[in-house]
mmCIF file with all atom_site columns, C-alpha atoms in Angstrom:
data_model
loop_
_atom_site.group_PDB
_atom_site.id
_atom_site.type_symbol
_atom_site.label_atom_id
_atom_site.label_alt_id
_atom_site.label_comp_id
_atom_site.label_asym_id
_atom_site.label_entity_id
_atom_site.label_seq_id
_atom_site.pdbx_PDB_ins_code
_atom_site.Cartn_x
_atom_site.Cartn_y
_atom_site.Cartn_z
_atom_site.occupancy
_atom_site.B_iso_or_equiv
_atom_site.pdbx_formal_charge
_atom_site.auth_seq_id
_atom_site.auth_comp_id
_atom_site.auth_asym_id
_atom_site.auth_atom_id
_atom_site.pdbx_PDB_model_num
ATOM 1   C CA . MET A 1 1   ? 115.019 137.554 151.518 1.00 75.00 ? 249 MET A CA 1
ATOM 2   C CA . LEU A 1 2   ? 114.161 138.471 147.933 1.00 83.00 ? 250 LEU A CA 1
ATOM 3   C CA . LYS A 1 3   ? 115.004 142.025 146.926 1.00 90.00 ? 251 LYS A CA 1
ATOM 4   C CA . LEU A 1 4   ? 112.541 144.321 145.169 1.00 92.00 ? 252 LEU A CA 1
ATOM 5   C CA . ASP A 1 5   ? 113.880 143.692 141.649 1.00 91.00 ? 253 ASP A CA 1
ATOM 6   C CA . GLN A 1 6   ? 113.669 139.949 142.152 1.00 92.00 ? 254 GLN A CA 1
ATOM 7   C CA . ARG A 1 7   ? 110.088 140.197 143.360 1.00 94.00 ? 255 ARG A CA 1
ATOM 8   C CA . LEU A 1 8   ? 109.186 142.333 140.348 1.00 95.00 ? 256 LEU A CA 1
ATOM 9   C CA . ASP A 1 9   ? 110.703 139.689 138.108 1.00 95.00 ? 257 ASP A CA 1
ATOM 10  C CA . TYR A 1 10  ? 108.475 137.050 139.686 1.00 95.00 ? 258 TYR A CA 1
ATOM 11  C CA . LEU A 1 11  ? 105.412 139.273 139.306 1.00 95.00 ? 259 LEU A CA 1
ATOM 12  C CA . LEU A 1 12  ? 106.250 139.868 135.651 1.00 96.00 ? 260 LEU A CA 1
ATOM 13  C CA . ALA A 1 13  ? 106.559 136.108 135.132 1.00 97.00 ? 261 ALA A CA 1
ATOM 14  C CA . ILE A 1 14  ? 103.105 135.580 136.673 1.00 96.00 ? 262 ILE A CA 1
ATOM 15  C CA . TYR A 1 15  ? 101.705 138.459 134.593 1.00 96.00 ? 263 TYR A CA 1
ATOM 16  C CA . ILE A 1 16  ? 103.021 136.975 131.329 1.00 96.00 ? 264 ILE A CA 1
ATOM 17  C CA . ALA A 1 17  ? 101.866 133.487 132.332 1.00 95.00 ? 265 ALA A CA 1
ATOM 18  C CA . ALA A 1 18  ? 98.352  134.823 133.006 1.00 94.00 ? 266 ALA A CA 1
ATOM 19  C CA . VAL A 1 19  ? 98.251  136.608 129.628 1.00 93.00 ? 267 VAL A CA 1
ATOM 20  C CA . VAL A 1 20  ? 99.414  133.515 127.736 1.00 91.00 ? 268 VAL A CA 1
ATOM 21  C CA . ALA A 1 21  ? 97.132  131.177 129.691 1.00 91.00 ? 269 ALA A CA 1
ATOM 22  C CA . ALA A 1 22  ? 94.103  133.387 129.014 1.00 89.00 ? 270 ALA A CA 1
ATOM 23  C CA . GLU A 1 23  ? 94.842  133.422 125.281 1.00 86.00 ? 271 GLU A CA 1
ATOM 24  C CA . LEU A 1 24  ? 95.772  129.754 124.790 1.00 84.00 ? 272 LEU A CA 1
ATOM 25  C CA . LEU A 1 25  ? 93.058  128.304 127.041 1.00 83.00 ? 273 LEU A CA 1
ATOM 26  C CA . GLY A 1 26  ? 90.371  130.858 126.249 1.00 77.00 ? 274 GLY A CA 1
ATOM 27  C CA . SER A 1 27  ? 88.681  128.960 123.420 1.00 76.00 ? 275 SER A CA 1
ATOM 28  C CA . LYS A 1 28  ? 87.031  126.603 125.919 1.00 83.00 ? 276 LYS A CA 1
ATOM 29  C CA . LEU A 1 29  ? 83.704  127.814 127.310 1.00 83.00 ? 277 LEU A CA 1
ATOM 30  C CA . ILE A 1 30  ? 82.573  127.080 130.858 1.00 87.00 ? 278 ILE A CA 1
ATOM 31  C CA . THR A 1 31  ? 79.548  128.108 132.913 1.00 90.00 ? 279 THR A CA 1
ATOM 32  C CA . ILE A 1 32  ? 79.892  130.167 136.118 1.00 90.00 ? 280 ILE A CA 1
ATOM 33  C CA . PHE A 1 33  ? 76.718  131.180 137.967 1.00 86.00 ? 281 PHE A CA 1
ATOM 34  C CA . GLY A 1 34  ? 74.757  130.357 134.828 1.00 86.00 ? 282 GLY A CA 1
ATOM 35  C CA . VAL A 1 35  ? 76.923  132.599 132.621 1.00 85.00 ? 283 VAL A CA 1
ATOM 36  C CA . ALA A 1 36  ? 78.718  131.009 129.677 1.00 84.00 ? 284 ALA A CA 1
ATOM 37  C CA . THR A 1 37  ? 82.240  132.396 129.656 1.00 87.00 ? 285 THR A CA 1
ATOM 38  C CA . SER A 1 38  ? 85.740  131.718 128.409 1.00 85.00 ? 286 SER A CA 1
ATOM 39  C CA . VAL A 1 39  ? 87.953  129.740 130.763 1.00 88.00 ? 287 VAL A CA 1
ATOM 40  C CA . GLY A 1 40  ? 90.431  132.584 130.273 1.00 86.00 ? 288 GLY A CA 1
ATOM 41  C CA . ILE A 1 41  ? 88.464  134.578 132.849 1.00 89.00 ? 289 ILE A CA 1
ATOM 42  C CA . LEU A 1 42  ? 90.181  132.485 135.538 1.00 89.00 ? 290 LEU A CA 1
ATOM 43  C CA . ALA A 1 43  ? 93.592  133.860 134.528 1.00 90.00 ? 291 ALA A CA 1
ATOM 44  C CA . PHE A 1 44  ? 93.143  137.261 132.897 1.00 89.00 ? 292 PHE A CA 1
ATOM 45  C CA . PRO A 1 45  ? 91.878  139.273 135.934 1.00 91.00 ? 293 PRO A CA 1
ATOM 46  C CA . ILE A 1 46  ? 95.204  138.525 137.639 1.00 93.00 ? 294 ILE A CA 1
ATOM 47  C CA . THR A 1 47  ? 96.881  140.930 135.206 1.00 94.00 ? 295 THR A CA 1
ATOM 48  C CA . PHE A 1 48  ? 94.807  143.860 136.500 1.00 94.00 ? 296 PHE A CA 1
ATOM 49  C CA . VAL A 1 49  ? 95.662  142.990 140.102 1.00 95.00 ? 297 VAL A CA 1
ATOM 50  C CA . ILE A 1 50  ? 99.364  142.948 139.253 1.00 96.00 ? 298 ILE A CA 1
ATOM 51  C CA . ASN A 1 51  ? 99.067  146.301 137.438 1.00 95.00 ? 299 ASN A CA 1
ATOM 52  C CA . ASP A 1 52  ? 97.652  147.859 140.599 1.00 96.00 ? 300 ASP A CA 1
ATOM 53  C CA . VAL A 1 53  ? 100.174 146.220 142.920 1.00 96.00 ? 301 VAL A CA 1
ATOM 54  C CA . VAL A 1 54  ? 103.123 147.394 140.824 1.00 96.00 ? 302 VAL A CA 1
ATOM 55  C CA . SER A 1 55  ? 101.654 150.893 140.409 1.00 96.00 ? 303 SER A CA 1
ATOM 56  C CA . GLU A 1 56  ? 101.083 151.184 144.166 1.00 95.00 ? 304 GLU A CA 1
ATOM 57  C CA . VAL A 1 57  ? 104.612 150.211 145.152 1.00 95.00 ? 305 VAL A CA 1
ATOM 58  C CA . VAL A 1 58  ? 106.961 151.287 142.337 1.00 93.00 ? 306 VAL A CA 1
ATOM 59  C CA . GLY A 1 59  ? 104.880 153.598 140.160 1.00 93.00 ? 307 GLY A CA 1
ATOM 60  C CA . LYS A 1 60  ? 102.963 153.766 136.911 1.00 93.00 ? 308 LYS A CA 1
ATOM 61  C CA . GLU A 1 61  ? 105.977 153.627 134.570 1.00 95.00 ? 309 GLU A CA 1
ATOM 62  C CA . ARG A 1 62  ? 106.978 150.178 135.798 1.00 96.00 ? 310 ARG A CA 1
ATOM 63  C CA . ALA A 1 63  ? 103.354 149.034 135.517 1.00 96.00 ? 311 ALA A CA 1
ATOM 64  C CA . ARG A 1 64  ? 103.246 150.300 131.929 1.00 96.00 ? 312 ARG A CA 1
ATOM 65  C CA . ASN A 1 65  ? 106.368 148.259 131.222 1.00 97.00 ? 313 ASN A CA 1
ATOM 66  C CA . PHE A 1 66  ? 104.480 145.183 132.398 1.00 97.00 ? 314 PHE A CA 1
ATOM 67  C CA . VAL A 1 67  ? 101.662 145.977 129.951 1.00 96.00 ? 315 VAL A CA 1
ATOM 68  C CA . ARG A 1 68  ? 104.101 146.538 127.091 1.00 96.00 ? 316 ARG A CA 1
ATOM 69  C CA . SER A 1 69  ? 105.778 143.226 127.851 1.00 96.00 ? 317 SER A CA 1
ATOM 70  C CA . GLY A 1 70  ? 102.416 141.467 127.799 1.00 94.00 ? 318 GLY A CA 1
ATOM 71  C CA . LEU A 1 71  ? 101.502 143.099 124.491 1.00 94.00 ? 319 LEU A CA 1
ATOM 72  C CA . TYR A 1 72  ? 104.810 142.096 122.873 1.00 94.00 ? 320 TYR A CA 1
ATOM 73  C CA . VAL A 1 73  ? 104.395 138.531 124.117 1.00 93.00 ? 321 VAL A CA 1
ATOM 74  C CA . LEU A 1 74  ? 100.860 138.365 122.661 1.00 92.00 ? 322 LEU A CA 1
ATOM 75  C CA . ILE A 1 75  ? 102.055 139.598 119.269 1.00 92.00 ? 323 ILE A CA 1
ATOM 76  C CA . PHE A 1 76  ? 104.902 137.077 119.286 1.00 92.00 ? 324 PHE A CA 1
ATOM 77  C CA . LEU A 1 77  ? 102.506 134.327 120.362 1.00 88.00 ? 325 LEU A CA 1
ATOM 78  C CA . PHE A 1 78  ? 100.052 135.044 117.557 1.00 87.00 ? 326 PHE A CA 1
ATOM 79  C CA . VAL A 1 79  ? 102.855 135.128 114.982 1.00 89.00 ? 327 VAL A CA 1
ATOM 80  C CA . MET A 1 80  ? 104.226 131.785 116.190 1.00 88.00 ? 328 MET A CA 1
ATOM 81  C CA . VAL A 1 81  ? 100.760 130.207 116.203 1.00 84.00 ? 329 VAL A CA 1
ATOM 82  C CA . TYR A 1 82  ? 100.202 131.407 112.627 1.00 85.00 ? 330 TYR A CA 1
ATOM 83  C CA . VAL A 1 83  ? 103.557 130.013 111.491 1.00 88.00 ? 331 VAL A CA 1
ATOM 84  C CA . ALA A 1 84  ? 102.902 126.698 113.256 1.00 85.00 ? 332 ALA A CA 1
ATOM 85  C CA . ARG A 1 85  ? 99.501  126.368 111.554 1.00 83.00 ? 333 ARG A CA 1
ATOM 86  C CA . ILE A 1 86  ? 100.711 127.021 108.005 1.00 84.00 ? 334 ILE A CA 1
ATOM 87  C CA . LEU A 1 87  ? 103.757 124.734 108.190 1.00 87.00 ? 335 LEU A CA 1
ATOM 88  C CA . PRO A 1 88  ? 103.048 121.339 106.609 1.00 87.00 ? 336 PRO A CA 1
ATOM 89  C CA . SER A 1 89  ? 102.799 118.543 109.148 1.00 87.00 ? 337 SER A CA 1
ATOM 90  C CA . ALA A 1 90  ? 104.857 115.358 109.086 1.00 88.00 ? 338 ALA A CA 1
ATOM 91  C CA . SER A 1 91  ? 103.360 112.505 107.078 1.00 84.00 ? 339 SER A CA 1
ATOM 92  C CA . PHE A 1 92  ? 102.818 110.382 110.210 1.00 88.00 ? 340 PHE A CA 1
ATOM 93  C CA . TYR A 1 93  ? 101.170 113.218 112.206 1.00 86.00 ? 341 TYR A CA 1
ATOM 94  C CA . HIS A 1 94  ? 97.394  112.696 112.137 1.00 82.00 ? 342 HIS A CA 1
ATOM 95  C CA . ASN A 1 95  ? 96.208  115.422 114.500 1.00 82.00 ? 343 ASN A CA 1
ATOM 96  C CA . ASN A 1 96  ? 96.733  118.432 112.272 1.00 81.00 ? 344 ASN A CA 1
ATOM 97  C CA . GLU A 1 97  ? 93.013  119.094 111.892 1.00 82.00 ? 345 GLU A CA 1
ATOM 98  C CA . ALA A 1 98  ? 92.477  119.091 115.648 1.00 80.00 ? 346 ALA A CA 1
ATOM 99  C CA . TYR A 1 99  ? 95.587  121.255 116.104 1.00 77.00 ? 347 TYR A CA 1
ATOM 100 C CA . SER A 1 100 ? 94.300  123.825 113.611 1.00 77.00 ? 348 SER A CA 1
ATOM 101 C CA . SER A 1 101 ? 90.893  123.768 115.273 1.00 74.00 ? 349 SER A CA 1
ATOM 102 C CA . VAL A 1 102 ? 92.331  124.532 118.718 1.00 71.00 ? 350 VAL A CA 1
ATOM 103 C CA . PHE A 1 103 ? 94.659  127.290 117.479 1.00 72.00 ? 351 PHE A CA 1
ATOM 104 C CA . GLY A 1 104 ? 92.464  128.486 114.641 1.00 70.00 ? 352 GLY A CA 1
ATOM 105 C CA . ASN A 1 105 ? 91.408  131.925 115.854 1.00 67.00 ? 353 ASN A CA 1
ATOM 106 C CA . SER A 1 106 ? 90.355  134.190 113.023 1.00 62.00 ? 354 SER A CA 1
ATOM 107 C CA . LEU A 1 107 ? 92.197  137.423 112.240 1.00 71.00 ? 355 LEU A CA 1
ATOM 108 C CA . ARG A 1 108 ? 89.195  139.293 113.656 1.00 80.00 ? 356 ARG A CA 1
ATOM 109 C CA . ILE A 1 109 ? 89.460  137.485 117.012 1.00 82.00 ? 357 ILE A CA 1
ATOM 110 C CA . ILE A 1 110 ? 93.198  138.157 117.175 1.00 83.00 ? 358 ILE A CA 1
ATOM 111 C CA . LEU A 1 111 ? 92.697  141.846 116.383 1.00 87.00 ? 359 LEU A CA 1
ATOM 112 C CA . ALA A 1 112 ? 89.948  142.050 119.023 1.00 87.00 ? 360 ALA A CA 1
ATOM 113 C CA . SER A 1 113 ? 92.161  140.401 121.622 1.00 88.00 ? 361 SER A CA 1
ATOM 114 C CA . LEU A 1 114 ? 95.178  142.642 120.997 1.00 90.00 ? 362 LEU A CA 1
ATOM 115 C CA . THR A 1 115 ? 93.112  145.835 120.871 1.00 93.00 ? 363 THR A CA 1
ATOM 116 C CA . ALA A 1 116 ? 91.119  145.031 124.007 1.00 93.00 ? 364 ALA A CA 1
ATOM 117 C CA . PHE A 1 117 ? 94.264  144.039 125.909 1.00 92.00 ? 365 PHE A CA 1
ATOM 118 C CA . ALA A 1 118 ? 96.214  147.190 125.025 1.00 94.00 ? 366 ALA A CA 1
ATOM 119 C CA . LEU A 1 119 ? 93.364  149.629 125.691 1.00 95.00 ? 367 LEU A CA 1
ATOM 120 C CA . SER A 1 120 ? 92.123  148.073 128.926 1.00 95.00 ? 368 SER A CA 1
ATOM 121 C CA . GLU A 1 121 ? 95.509  147.395 130.525 1.00 95.00 ? 369 GLU A CA 1
ATOM 122 C CA . PHE A 1 122 ? 96.946  150.861 129.835 1.00 96.00 ? 370 PHE A CA 1
ATOM 123 C CA . LEU A 1 123 ? 93.652  152.399 130.969 1.00 96.00 ? 371 LEU A CA 1
ATOM 124 C CA . ASP A 1 124 ? 93.797  150.415 134.214 1.00 96.00 ? 372 ASP A CA 1
ATOM 125 C CA . VAL A 1 125 ? 97.234  151.853 135.008 1.00 96.00 ? 373 VAL A CA 1
ATOM 126 C CA . LEU A 1 126 ? 96.107  155.369 134.093 1.00 96.00 ? 374 LEU A CA 1
ATOM 127 C CA . VAL A 1 127 ? 92.881  155.349 136.126 1.00 96.00 ? 375 VAL A CA 1
ATOM 128 C CA . PHE A 1 128 ? 94.463  153.702 139.173 1.00 96.00 ? 376 PHE A CA 1
ATOM 129 C CA . ASN A 1 129 ? 97.258  156.267 139.319 1.00 95.00 ? 377 ASN A CA 1
ATOM 130 C CA . LYS A 1 130 ? 94.926  159.226 138.740 1.00 95.00 ? 378 LYS A CA 1
ATOM 131 C CA . MET A 1 131 ? 92.849  158.115 141.707 1.00 95.00 ? 379 MET A CA 1
ATOM 132 C CA . ARG A 1 132 ? 96.004  157.525 143.726 1.00 94.00 ? 380 ARG A CA 1
ATOM 133 C CA . GLN A 1 133 ? 96.929  161.180 143.210 1.00 93.00 ? 381 GLN A CA 1
ATOM 134 C CA . MET A 1 134 ? 93.381  162.395 143.930 1.00 94.00 ? 382 MET A CA 1
ATOM 135 C CA . TRP A 1 135 ? 93.125  160.480 147.193 1.00 94.00 ? 383 TRP A CA 1
ATOM 136 C CA . ALA A 1 136 ? 96.738  160.907 148.326 1.00 89.00 ? 384 ALA A CA 1
ATOM 137 C CA . GLY A 1 137 ? 97.481  157.193 148.213 1.00 89.00 ? 385 GLY A CA 1
ATOM 138 C CA . LYS A 1 138 ? 94.533  156.245 150.420 1.00 93.00 ? 386 LYS A CA 1
ATOM 139 C CA . LEU A 1 139 ? 91.586  153.881 149.824 1.00 93.00 ? 387 LEU A CA 1
ATOM 140 C CA . PHE A 1 140 ? 93.606  151.251 147.978 1.00 94.00 ? 388 PHE A CA 1
ATOM 141 C CA . TRP A 1 141 ? 90.686  148.800 148.017 1.00 94.00 ? 389 TRP A CA 1
ATOM 142 C CA . LEU A 1 142 ? 88.464  151.337 146.271 1.00 95.00 ? 390 LEU A CA 1
ATOM 143 C CA . ARG A 1 143 ? 91.088  152.422 143.764 1.00 95.00 ? 391 ARG A CA 1
ATOM 144 C CA . THR A 1 144 ? 91.950  148.890 142.701 1.00 95.00 ? 392 THR A CA 1
ATOM 145 C CA . ASN A 1 145 ? 88.306  147.930 142.237 1.00 95.00 ? 393 ASN A CA 1
ATOM 146 C CA . LEU A 1 146 ? 87.164  151.113 140.485 1.00 96.00 ? 394 LEU A CA 1
ATOM 147 C CA . SER A 1 147 ? 90.086  151.028 138.066 1.00 96.00 ? 395 SER A CA 1
ATOM 148 C CA . ASN A 1 148 ? 89.352  147.365 137.376 1.00 95.00 ? 396 ASN A CA 1
ATOM 149 C CA . PHE A 1 149 ? 85.633  148.021 136.869 1.00 95.00 ? 397 PHE A CA 1
ATOM 150 C CA . ILE A 1 150 ? 86.357  150.733 134.291 1.00 96.00 ? 398 ILE A CA 1
ATOM 151 C CA . SER A 1 151 ? 89.130  148.922 132.438 1.00 96.00 ? 399 SER A CA 1
ATOM 152 C CA . GLN A 1 152 ? 87.309  145.583 132.429 1.00 94.00 ? 400 GLN A CA 1
ATOM 153 C CA . LEU A 1 153 ? 84.253  147.279 130.922 1.00 95.00 ? 401 LEU A CA 1
ATOM 154 C CA . VAL A 1 154 ? 86.435  148.632 128.123 1.00 96.00 ? 402 VAL A CA 1
ATOM 155 C CA . ASP A 1 155 ? 88.075  145.233 127.673 1.00 94.00 ? 403 ASP A CA 1
ATOM 156 C CA . THR A 1 156 ? 84.719  143.459 127.450 1.00 93.00 ? 404 THR A CA 1
ATOM 157 C CA . MET A 1 157 ? 83.077  145.965 125.117 1.00 94.00 ? 405 MET A CA 1
ATOM 158 C CA . VAL A 1 158 ? 86.015  146.298 122.749 1.00 94.00 ? 406 VAL A CA 1
ATOM 159 C CA . PHE A 1 159 ? 86.640  142.574 122.474 1.00 90.00 ? 407 PHE A CA 1
ATOM 160 C CA . ILE A 1 160 ? 83.019  141.581 121.913 1.00 91.00 ? 408 ILE A CA 1
ATOM 161 C CA . PHE A 1 161 ? 82.275  144.365 119.432 1.00 91.00 ? 409 PHE A CA 1
ATOM 162 C CA . VAL A 1 162 ? 85.450  143.896 117.383 1.00 90.00 ? 410 VAL A CA 1
ATOM 163 C CA . ALA A 1 163 ? 85.233  140.101 117.460 1.00 86.00 ? 411 ALA A CA 1
ATOM 164 C CA . PHE A 1 164 ? 81.514  139.503 116.923 1.00 86.00 ? 412 PHE A CA 1
ATOM 165 C CA . TYR A 1 165 ? 79.564  142.596 115.846 1.00 87.00 ? 413 TYR A CA 1
ATOM 166 C CA . LEU A 1 166 ? 77.605  141.729 112.673 1.00 86.00 ? 414 LEU A CA 1
ATOM 167 C CA . VAL A 1 167 ? 79.640  138.581 112.096 1.00 79.00 ? 415 VAL A CA 1
ATOM 168 C CA . THR A 1 168 ? 76.163  137.318 111.193 1.00 84.00 ? 416 THR A CA 1
ATOM 169 C CA . PRO A 1 169 ? 72.930  139.371 111.028 1.00 86.00 ? 417 PRO A CA 1
ATOM 170 C CA . ALA A 1 170 ? 71.914  137.902 114.406 1.00 85.00 ? 418 ALA A CA 1
ATOM 171 C CA . TYR A 1 171 ? 74.883  139.554 116.089 1.00 84.00 ? 419 TYR A CA 1
ATOM 172 C CA . ASP A 1 172 ? 73.369  143.033 116.156 1.00 90.00 ? 420 ASP A CA 1
ATOM 173 C CA . LEU A 1 173 ? 73.579  145.693 118.866 1.00 91.00 ? 421 LEU A CA 1
ATOM 174 C CA . SER A 1 174 ? 71.058  143.985 121.153 1.00 92.00 ? 422 SER A CA 1
ATOM 175 C CA . LYS A 1 175 ? 73.015  140.735 120.915 1.00 90.00 ? 423 LYS A CA 1
ATOM 176 C CA . MET A 1 176 ? 76.220  142.594 121.821 1.00 92.00 ? 424 MET A CA 1
ATOM 177 C CA . VAL A 1 177 ? 74.570  143.999 124.946 1.00 93.00 ? 425 VAL A CA 1
ATOM 178 C CA . ALA A 1 178 ? 73.267  140.546 125.863 1.00 91.00 ? 426 ALA A CA 1
ATOM 179 C CA . LEU A 1 179 ? 76.829  139.184 125.623 1.00 89.00 ? 427 LEU A CA 1
ATOM 180 C CA . ILE A 1 180 ? 78.547  142.085 127.367 1.00 92.00 ? 428 ILE A CA 1
ATOM 181 C CA . VAL A 1 181 ? 76.379  142.548 130.473 1.00 92.00 ? 429 VAL A CA 1
ATOM 182 C CA . PRO A 1 182 ? 76.616  139.089 132.108 1.00 91.00 ? 430 PRO A CA 1
ATOM 183 C CA . TYR A 1 183 ? 80.279  138.688 131.115 1.00 90.00 ? 431 TYR A CA 1
ATOM 184 C CA . TYR A 1 184 ? 81.124  142.081 132.605 1.00 93.00 ? 432 TYR A CA 1
ATOM 185 C CA . LEU A 1 185 ? 79.243  141.378 135.839 1.00 93.00 ? 433 LEU A CA 1
ATOM 186 C CA . LEU A 1 186 ? 81.219  138.169 136.183 1.00 92.00 ? 434 LEU A CA 1
ATOM 187 C CA . LYS A 1 187 ? 84.454  140.130 135.792 1.00 92.00 ? 435 LYS A CA 1
ATOM 188 C CA . ILE A 1 188 ? 83.319  142.537 138.522 1.00 93.00 ? 436 ILE A CA 1
ATOM 189 C CA . PHE A 1 189 ? 82.747  139.553 140.798 1.00 93.00 ? 437 PHE A CA 1
ATOM 190 C CA . PHE A 1 190 ? 86.288  138.298 140.189 1.00 92.00 ? 438 PHE A CA 1
ATOM 191 C CA . SER A 1 191 ? 87.706  141.776 140.786 1.00 92.00 ? 439 SER A CA 1
ATOM 192 C CA . ILE A 1 192 ? 86.002  142.042 144.162 1.00 94.00 ? 440 ILE A CA 1
ATOM 193 C CA . ILE A 1 193 ? 87.045  138.608 145.426 1.00 94.00 ? 441 ILE A CA 1
ATOM 194 C CA . GLU A 1 194 ? 90.640  139.256 144.346 1.00 93.00 ? 442 GLU A CA 1
ATOM 195 C CA . THR A 1 195 ? 90.919  142.416 146.490 1.00 95.00 ? 443 THR A CA 1
ATOM 196 C CA . PRO A 1 196 ? 92.649  140.550 149.370 1.00 95.00 ? 444 PRO A CA 1
ATOM 197 C CA . LEU A 1 197 ? 95.133  139.201 146.810 1.00 94.00 ? 445 LEU A CA 1
ATOM 198 C CA . ALA A 1 198 ? 95.986  142.786 145.816 1.00 95.00 ? 446 ALA A CA 1
ATOM 199 C CA . TYR A 1 199 ? 96.652  143.693 149.465 1.00 95.00 ? 447 TYR A CA 1
ATOM 200 C CA . LEU A 1 200 ? 98.876  140.639 149.891 1.00 95.00 ? 448 LEU A CA 1
ATOM 201 C CA . GLY A 1 201 ? 100.741 141.558 146.716 1.00 95.00 ? 449 GLY A CA 1
ATOM 202 C CA . VAL A 1 202 ? 101.411 145.106 147.919 1.00 95.00 ? 450 VAL A CA 1
ATOM 203 C CA . ARG A 1 203 ? 102.632 143.887 151.315 1.00 94.00 ? 451 ARG A CA 1
ATOM 204 C CA . TRP A 1 204 ? 104.877 141.273 149.703 1.00 93.00 ? 452 TRP A CA 1
ATOM 205 C CA . LEU A 1 205 ? 106.364 143.745 147.209 1.00 93.00 ? 453 LEU A CA 1
ATOM 206 C CA . LYS A 1 206 ? 106.929 146.413 149.866 1.00 91.00 ? 454 LYS A CA 1
ATOM 207 C CA . SER A 1 207 ? 108.811 143.953 152.051 1.00 88.00 ? 455 SER A CA 1
ATOM 208 C CA . GLY A 1 208 ? 111.230 143.544 149.163 1.00 73.00 ? 456 GLY A CA 1
ATOM 209 C CA . GLU A 1 209 ? 111.580 147.325 148.945 1.00 65.00 ? 457 GLU A CA 1
ATOM 210 C CA . GLU A 1 210 ? 112.722 147.371 152.565 1.00 62.00 ? 458 GLU A CA 1
ATOM 211 C CA . ASP A 1 211 ? 115.460 144.842 151.736 1.00 58.00 ? 459 ASP A CA 1
ATOM 212 C CA . LYS A 1 212 ? 116.996 146.891 148.918 1.00 56.00 ? 460 LYS A CA 1
#
């Protein structure tokens, strides 16, 4: 049987993989229920589930460490992508234009991504644990969803405003609201359907705690 520390290591690996996948794959747009959204939405909500699972079993400090790790990985990733883009390509490499197009996020997009990630993930840990104290550890399903609803709203608003507000005159306040509302509702949908996954995660992590 895997011990608690080993299980936390696996959860951290999944957390980091979800963060990286959301960032690297996020430039592709797909349509879900008629809403145009980044494909990163398939991976990123997993990070909030893991925050809540770790907070529930081992406490908020360990969950904050997960967020810090994700933030450091994002910074390192963006630095490496920048270095890779500015290095001259080999004379026989003919895909440099496509490469730059795929990894060509502007500084504004990068700043939006880092800011939204840090604020929303730390807020998720804070809100979840405040409610855990208020309700004496009960109503896990409600705590995980409410904390996700609040933090995902912050994530959506911060990213869209920092990334797109007034990038052209058409991207005014009404345009921001039109982008935020359907995207946020889609995130709420993912949060709700992932509730059983959060329960499974808590049970799995607690079984490792018993084997310490």
